[in-house]
mmCIF file of C-alpha atoms in Angstrom:
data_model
loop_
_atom_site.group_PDB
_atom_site.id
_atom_site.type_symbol
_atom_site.label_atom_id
_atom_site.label_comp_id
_atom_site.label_asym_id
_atom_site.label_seq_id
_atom_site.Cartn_x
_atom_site.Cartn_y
_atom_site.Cartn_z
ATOM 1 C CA UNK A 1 7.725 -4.933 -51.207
ATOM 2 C CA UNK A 2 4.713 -5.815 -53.657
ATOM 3 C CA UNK A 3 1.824 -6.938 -52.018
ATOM 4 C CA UNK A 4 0.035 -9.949 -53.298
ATOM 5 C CA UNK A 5 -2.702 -9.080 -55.265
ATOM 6 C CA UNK A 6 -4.067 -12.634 -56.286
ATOM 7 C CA UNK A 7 -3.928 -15.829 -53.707
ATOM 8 C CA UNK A 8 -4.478 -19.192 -54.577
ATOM 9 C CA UNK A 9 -4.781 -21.667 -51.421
ATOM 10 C CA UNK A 10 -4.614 -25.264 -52.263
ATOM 11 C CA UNK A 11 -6.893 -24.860 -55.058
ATOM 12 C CA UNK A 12 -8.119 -28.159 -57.389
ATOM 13 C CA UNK A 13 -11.449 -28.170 -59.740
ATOM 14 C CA UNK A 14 -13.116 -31.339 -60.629
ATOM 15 C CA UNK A 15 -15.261 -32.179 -63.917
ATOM 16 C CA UNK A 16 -18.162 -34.894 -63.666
ATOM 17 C CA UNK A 17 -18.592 -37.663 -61.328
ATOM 18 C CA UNK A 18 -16.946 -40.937 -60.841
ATOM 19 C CA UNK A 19 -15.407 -43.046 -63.354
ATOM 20 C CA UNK A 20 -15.957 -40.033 -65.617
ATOM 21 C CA UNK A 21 -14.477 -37.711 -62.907
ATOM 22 C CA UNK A 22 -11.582 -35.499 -64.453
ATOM 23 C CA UNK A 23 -9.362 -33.343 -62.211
ATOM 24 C CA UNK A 24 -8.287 -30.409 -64.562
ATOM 25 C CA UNK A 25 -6.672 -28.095 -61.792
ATOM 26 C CA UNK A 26 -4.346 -30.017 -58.987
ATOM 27 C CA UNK A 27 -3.632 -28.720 -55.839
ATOM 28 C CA UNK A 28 -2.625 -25.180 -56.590
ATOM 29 C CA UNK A 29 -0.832 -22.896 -54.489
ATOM 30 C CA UNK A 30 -0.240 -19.297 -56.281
ATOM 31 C CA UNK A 31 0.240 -15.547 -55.538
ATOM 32 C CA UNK A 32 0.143 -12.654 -57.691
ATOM 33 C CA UNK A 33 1.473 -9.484 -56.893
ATOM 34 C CA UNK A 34 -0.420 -6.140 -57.728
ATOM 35 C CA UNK A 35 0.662 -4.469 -61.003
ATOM 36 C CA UNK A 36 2.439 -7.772 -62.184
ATOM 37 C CA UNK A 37 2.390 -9.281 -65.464
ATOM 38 C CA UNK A 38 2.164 -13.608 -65.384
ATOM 39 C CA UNK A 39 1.678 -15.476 -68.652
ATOM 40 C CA UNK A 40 0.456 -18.801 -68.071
ATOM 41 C CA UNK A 41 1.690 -21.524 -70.509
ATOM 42 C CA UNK A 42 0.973 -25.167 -71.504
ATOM 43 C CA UNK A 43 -0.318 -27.575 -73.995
ATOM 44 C CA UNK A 44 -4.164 -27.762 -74.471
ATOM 45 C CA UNK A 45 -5.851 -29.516 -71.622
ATOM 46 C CA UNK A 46 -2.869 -28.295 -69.117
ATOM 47 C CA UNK A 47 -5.572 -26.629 -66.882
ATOM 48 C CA UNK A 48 -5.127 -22.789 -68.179
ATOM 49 C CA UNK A 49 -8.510 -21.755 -69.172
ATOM 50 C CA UNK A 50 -9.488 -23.552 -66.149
ATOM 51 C CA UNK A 51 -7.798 -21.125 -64.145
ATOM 52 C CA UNK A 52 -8.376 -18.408 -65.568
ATOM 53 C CA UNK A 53 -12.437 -19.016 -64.951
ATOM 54 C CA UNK A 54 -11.448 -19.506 -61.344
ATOM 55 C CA UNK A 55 -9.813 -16.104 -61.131
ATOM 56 C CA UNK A 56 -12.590 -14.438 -62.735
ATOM 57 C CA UNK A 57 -15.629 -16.352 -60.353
ATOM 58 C CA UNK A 58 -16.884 -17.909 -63.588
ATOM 59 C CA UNK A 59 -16.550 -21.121 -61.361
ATOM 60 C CA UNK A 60 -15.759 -22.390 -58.333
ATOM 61 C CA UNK A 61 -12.910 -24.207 -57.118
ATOM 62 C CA UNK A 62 -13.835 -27.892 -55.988
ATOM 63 C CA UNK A 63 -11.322 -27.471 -53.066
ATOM 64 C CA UNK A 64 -8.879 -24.545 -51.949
ATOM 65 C CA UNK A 65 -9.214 -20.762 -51.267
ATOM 66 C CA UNK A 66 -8.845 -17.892 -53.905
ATOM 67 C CA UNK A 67 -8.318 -14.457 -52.633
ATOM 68 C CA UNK A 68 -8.415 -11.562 -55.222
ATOM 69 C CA UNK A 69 -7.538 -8.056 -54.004
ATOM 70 C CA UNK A 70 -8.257 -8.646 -50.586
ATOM 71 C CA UNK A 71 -11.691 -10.818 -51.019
ATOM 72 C CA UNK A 72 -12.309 -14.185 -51.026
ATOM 73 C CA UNK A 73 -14.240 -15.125 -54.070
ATOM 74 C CA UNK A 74 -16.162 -17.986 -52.408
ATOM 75 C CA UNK A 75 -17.546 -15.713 -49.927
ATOM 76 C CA UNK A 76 -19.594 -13.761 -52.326
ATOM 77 C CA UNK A 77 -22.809 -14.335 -53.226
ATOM 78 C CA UNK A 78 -23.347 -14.987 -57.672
ATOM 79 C CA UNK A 79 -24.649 -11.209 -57.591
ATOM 80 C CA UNK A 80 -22.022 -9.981 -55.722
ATOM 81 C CA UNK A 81 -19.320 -11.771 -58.343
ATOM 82 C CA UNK A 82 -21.343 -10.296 -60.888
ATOM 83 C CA UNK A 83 -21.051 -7.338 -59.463
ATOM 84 C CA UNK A 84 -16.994 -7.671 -58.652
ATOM 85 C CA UNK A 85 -16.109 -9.005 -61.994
ATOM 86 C CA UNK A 86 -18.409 -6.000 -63.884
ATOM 87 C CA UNK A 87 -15.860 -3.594 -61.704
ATOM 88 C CA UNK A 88 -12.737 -4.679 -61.181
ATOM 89 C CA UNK A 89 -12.436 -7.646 -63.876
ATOM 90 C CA UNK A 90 -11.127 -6.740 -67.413
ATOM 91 C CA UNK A 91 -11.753 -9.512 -69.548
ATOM 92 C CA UNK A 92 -10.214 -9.929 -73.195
ATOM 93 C CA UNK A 93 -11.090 -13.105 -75.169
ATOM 94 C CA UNK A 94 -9.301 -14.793 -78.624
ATOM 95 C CA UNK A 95 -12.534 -14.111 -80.452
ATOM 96 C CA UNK A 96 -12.551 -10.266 -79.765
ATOM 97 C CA UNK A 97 -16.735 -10.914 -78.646
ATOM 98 C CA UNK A 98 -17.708 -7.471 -79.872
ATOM 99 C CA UNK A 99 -21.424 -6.629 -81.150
ATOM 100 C CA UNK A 100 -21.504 -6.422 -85.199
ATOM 101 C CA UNK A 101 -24.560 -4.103 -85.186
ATOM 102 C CA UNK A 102 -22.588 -1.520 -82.596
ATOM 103 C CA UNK A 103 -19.143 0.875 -83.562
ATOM 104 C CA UNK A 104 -16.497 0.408 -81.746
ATOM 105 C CA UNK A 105 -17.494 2.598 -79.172
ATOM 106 C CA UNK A 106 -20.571 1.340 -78.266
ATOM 107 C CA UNK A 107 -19.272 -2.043 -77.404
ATOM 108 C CA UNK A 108 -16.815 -0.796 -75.689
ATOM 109 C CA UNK A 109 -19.648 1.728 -73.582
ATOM 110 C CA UNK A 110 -21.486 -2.027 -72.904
ATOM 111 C CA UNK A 111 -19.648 -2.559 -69.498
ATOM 112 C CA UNK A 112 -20.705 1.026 -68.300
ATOM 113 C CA UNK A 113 -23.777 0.757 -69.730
ATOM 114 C CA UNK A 114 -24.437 -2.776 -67.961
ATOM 115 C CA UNK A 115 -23.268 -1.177 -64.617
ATOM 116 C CA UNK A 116 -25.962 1.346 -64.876
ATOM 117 C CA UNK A 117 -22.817 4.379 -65.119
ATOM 118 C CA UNK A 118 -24.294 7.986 -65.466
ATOM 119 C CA UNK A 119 -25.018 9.224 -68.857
ATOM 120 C CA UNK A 120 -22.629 12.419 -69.119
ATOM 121 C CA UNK A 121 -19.352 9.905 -67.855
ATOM 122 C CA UNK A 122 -19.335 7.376 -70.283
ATOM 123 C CA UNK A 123 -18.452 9.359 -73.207
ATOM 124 C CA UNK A 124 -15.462 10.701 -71.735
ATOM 125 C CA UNK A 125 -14.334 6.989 -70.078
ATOM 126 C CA UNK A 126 -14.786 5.576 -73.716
ATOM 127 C CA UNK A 127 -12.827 8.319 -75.275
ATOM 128 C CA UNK A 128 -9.740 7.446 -72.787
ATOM 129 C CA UNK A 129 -10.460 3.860 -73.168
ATOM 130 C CA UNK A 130 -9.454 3.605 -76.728
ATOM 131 C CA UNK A 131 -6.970 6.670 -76.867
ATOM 132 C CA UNK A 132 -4.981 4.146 -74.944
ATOM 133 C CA UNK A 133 -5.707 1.633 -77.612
ATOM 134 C CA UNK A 134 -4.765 4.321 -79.940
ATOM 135 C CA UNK A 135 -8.427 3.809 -81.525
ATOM 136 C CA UNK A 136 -9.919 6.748 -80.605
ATOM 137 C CA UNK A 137 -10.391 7.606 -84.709
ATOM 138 C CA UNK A 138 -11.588 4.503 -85.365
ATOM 139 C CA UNK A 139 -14.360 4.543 -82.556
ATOM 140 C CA UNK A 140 -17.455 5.064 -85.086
ATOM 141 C CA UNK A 141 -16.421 2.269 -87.242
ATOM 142 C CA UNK A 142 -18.516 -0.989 -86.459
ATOM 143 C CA UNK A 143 -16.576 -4.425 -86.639
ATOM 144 C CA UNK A 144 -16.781 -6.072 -89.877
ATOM 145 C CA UNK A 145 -15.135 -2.749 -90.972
ATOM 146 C CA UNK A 146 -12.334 -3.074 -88.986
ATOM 147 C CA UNK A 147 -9.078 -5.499 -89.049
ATOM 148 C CA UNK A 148 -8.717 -8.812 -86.551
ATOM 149 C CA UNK A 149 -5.788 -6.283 -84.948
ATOM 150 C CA UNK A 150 -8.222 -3.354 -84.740
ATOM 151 C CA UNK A 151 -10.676 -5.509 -83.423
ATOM 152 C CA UNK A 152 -8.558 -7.252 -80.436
ATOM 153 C CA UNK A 153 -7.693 -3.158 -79.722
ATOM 154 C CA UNK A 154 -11.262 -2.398 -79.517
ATOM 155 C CA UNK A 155 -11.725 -5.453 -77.066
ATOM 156 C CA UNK A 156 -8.985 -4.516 -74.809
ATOM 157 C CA UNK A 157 -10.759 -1.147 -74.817
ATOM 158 C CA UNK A 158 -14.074 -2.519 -73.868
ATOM 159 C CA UNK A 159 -11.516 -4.013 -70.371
ATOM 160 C CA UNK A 160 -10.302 -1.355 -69.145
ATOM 161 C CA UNK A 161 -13.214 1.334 -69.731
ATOM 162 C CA UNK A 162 -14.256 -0.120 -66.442
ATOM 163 C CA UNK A 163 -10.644 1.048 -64.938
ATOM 164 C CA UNK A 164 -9.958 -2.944 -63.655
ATOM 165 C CA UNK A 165 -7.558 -3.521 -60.733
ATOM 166 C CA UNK A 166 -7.186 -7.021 -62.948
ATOM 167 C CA UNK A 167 -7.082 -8.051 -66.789
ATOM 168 C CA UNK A 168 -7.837 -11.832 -67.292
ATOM 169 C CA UNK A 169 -6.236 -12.352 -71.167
ATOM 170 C CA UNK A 170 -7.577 -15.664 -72.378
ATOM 171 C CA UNK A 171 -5.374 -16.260 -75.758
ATOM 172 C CA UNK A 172 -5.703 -13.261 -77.119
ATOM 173 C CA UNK A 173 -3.511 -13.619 -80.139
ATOM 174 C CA UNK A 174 -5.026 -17.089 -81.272
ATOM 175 C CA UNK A 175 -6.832 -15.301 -83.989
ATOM 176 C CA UNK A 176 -3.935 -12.690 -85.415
ATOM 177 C CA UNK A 177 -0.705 -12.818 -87.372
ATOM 178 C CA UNK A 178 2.510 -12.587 -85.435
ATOM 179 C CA UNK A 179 2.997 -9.045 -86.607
ATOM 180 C CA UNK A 180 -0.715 -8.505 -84.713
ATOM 181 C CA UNK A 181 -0.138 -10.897 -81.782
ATOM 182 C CA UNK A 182 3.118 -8.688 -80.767
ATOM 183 C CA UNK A 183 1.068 -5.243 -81.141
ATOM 184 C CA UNK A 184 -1.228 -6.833 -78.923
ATOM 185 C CA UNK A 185 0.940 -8.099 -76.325
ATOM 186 C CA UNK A 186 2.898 -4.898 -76.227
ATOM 187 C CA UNK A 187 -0.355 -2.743 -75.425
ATOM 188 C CA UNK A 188 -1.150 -5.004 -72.868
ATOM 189 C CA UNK A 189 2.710 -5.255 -71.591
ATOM 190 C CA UNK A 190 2.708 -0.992 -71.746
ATOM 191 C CA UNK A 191 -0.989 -0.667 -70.185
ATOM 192 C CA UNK A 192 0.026 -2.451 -67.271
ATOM 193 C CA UNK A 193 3.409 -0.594 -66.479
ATOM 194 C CA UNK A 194 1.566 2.383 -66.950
ATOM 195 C CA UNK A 195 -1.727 2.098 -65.285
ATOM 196 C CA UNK A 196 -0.142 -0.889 -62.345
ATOM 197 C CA UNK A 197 -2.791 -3.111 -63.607
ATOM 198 C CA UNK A 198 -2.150 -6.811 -62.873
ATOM 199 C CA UNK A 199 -2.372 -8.881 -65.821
ATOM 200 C CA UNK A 200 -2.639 -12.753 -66.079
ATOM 201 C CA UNK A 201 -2.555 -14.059 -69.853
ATOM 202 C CA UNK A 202 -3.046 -17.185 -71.057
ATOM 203 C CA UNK A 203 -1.252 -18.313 -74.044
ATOM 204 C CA UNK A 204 0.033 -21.010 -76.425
ATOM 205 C CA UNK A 205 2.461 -18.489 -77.773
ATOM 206 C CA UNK A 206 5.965 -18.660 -75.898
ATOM 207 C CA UNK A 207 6.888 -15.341 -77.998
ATOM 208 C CA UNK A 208 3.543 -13.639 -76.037
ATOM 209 C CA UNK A 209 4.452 -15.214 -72.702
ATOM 210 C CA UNK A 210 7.976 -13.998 -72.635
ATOM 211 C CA UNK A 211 6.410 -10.202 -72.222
ATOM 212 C CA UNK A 212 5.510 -11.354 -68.549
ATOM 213 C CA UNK A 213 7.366 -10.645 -65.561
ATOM 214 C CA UNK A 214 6.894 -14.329 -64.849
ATOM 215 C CA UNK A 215 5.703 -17.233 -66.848
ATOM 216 C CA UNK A 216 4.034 -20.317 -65.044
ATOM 217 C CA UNK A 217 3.782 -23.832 -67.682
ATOM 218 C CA UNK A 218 1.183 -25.982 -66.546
ATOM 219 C CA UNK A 219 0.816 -29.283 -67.843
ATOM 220 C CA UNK A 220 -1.942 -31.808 -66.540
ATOM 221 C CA UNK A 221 -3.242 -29.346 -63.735
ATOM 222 C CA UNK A 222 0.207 -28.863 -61.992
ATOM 223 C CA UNK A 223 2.507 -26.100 -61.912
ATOM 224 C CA UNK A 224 5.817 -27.849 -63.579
ATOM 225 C CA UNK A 225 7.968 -24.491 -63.681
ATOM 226 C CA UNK A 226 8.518 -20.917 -63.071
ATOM 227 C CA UNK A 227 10.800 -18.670 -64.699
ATOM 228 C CA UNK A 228 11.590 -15.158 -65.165
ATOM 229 C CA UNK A 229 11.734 -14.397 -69.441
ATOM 230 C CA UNK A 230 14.888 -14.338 -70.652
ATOM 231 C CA UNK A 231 14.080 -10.695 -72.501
ATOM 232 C CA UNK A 232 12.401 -9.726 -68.938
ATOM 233 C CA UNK A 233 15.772 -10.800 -67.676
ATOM 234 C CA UNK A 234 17.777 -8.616 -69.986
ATOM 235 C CA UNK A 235 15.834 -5.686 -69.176
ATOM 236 C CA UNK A 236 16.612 -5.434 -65.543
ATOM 237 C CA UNK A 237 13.265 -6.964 -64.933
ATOM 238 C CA UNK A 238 12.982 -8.823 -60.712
#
């Protein structure tokens, strides 16, 4: 059996102060096991990006425990999240985030860089970083001469140079065409059967979400269902 990878205890988060006091995450009660792809669904507002912060230590639950990999994020120190997240936290965002002034493959060096990695290694980890974005011929090109797809490829890169344990996807196909989006999701989808990386993505796109092993809607903070993809289903997939 899978062990659980990700643990959420009871967890709500709380915006502002008293009359003006929104809850944007109920009570929450989630696990995640390692290697396991969840898509997280629901309209704007439903409490996704909200989450997804959580999981990465950008914030702080208001109430509740959250456990990632063995370690409870509330019992680390800002550096020490910093430090976790710079690790073991992939990252890839709808706006791809890359530096116009660097190629490809000096954004995607920045995490090693920023870690303070030895000279003569991050060449090679780059290298394998986008051969498994298949952008490895592409990696002296610098953003504005590369497409949105290209781009979001490059990004993903820049996530798993670092070799995460966890990739936090936070819309990633809001800026491409369908044609795009699906590339995207499928590197993503094959990265994580191949490598056992745990994935959570969070999407308005039902057609990205149904890549996931499981796919959790949220609406107004609360979990409202759990399912299994029907084309997960079809494979075989638990």
């Amino acid at each position: 059996m899978s062990e659980v990878f990700i643990r959420c205890d009871g967890v709500a988060k709380e915006f502002g102060e008293g009359a003006s006091r929104v809850r944007a995450l109920e009570t929450l009660h989630l696990g995640i096991l390692r290697g396991e792809f969840v898509a997280v669904v629901g309209p704007s507002g439903s409490g996704k990006s909200t989450l997804l912060n959580l999981l990465a230590g950008l914030d702080t639950p208001t109430v509740g425990e959250i456990t990632v990999g063995g370690k409870r994020l509330s019992a680390m120190s800002d550096d020490e999240l910093t430090v976790f997240r710079r690790r073991h936290v992939g990252i890839v965002f709808q706006f791809f985030n890359l530096l116009p002034t660097l190629t490809a493959a000096e954004n995607v060096a920045l995490p090693l860089r920023a870690d303070g990695a030895a000279r003569r290694t991050i060449l090679p980890r780059v290298e394998r970083a986008l051969d498994l974005v298949d952008m490895r011929h592409r990696g002296q090109h610098r953003p504005a001469e590369l497409s949105g797809g290209e781009m979001q490829r490059v990004a993903i890169a820049r996530a798993l140079v670092i070799e995460p344990l966890l990739l936090l996807a936070d819309e990633p196909t809001g800026n491409l065409d369908s044609k795009m989006g699906q590339d995207t999701v499928e590197l993503i989808k094959s990265t994580s059967e191949c490598t056992g990386l745990t994935v959570v993505l969070v999407t308005h796109d039902l057609r990205a979400a149904a890549y996931g092993d499981r796919m959790i809607t949220l609406r107004d903070g609360r979990v409202v269902d759990e399912v299994v993809p029907k084309q997960r289903r079809a494979a075989g997939g638990a």
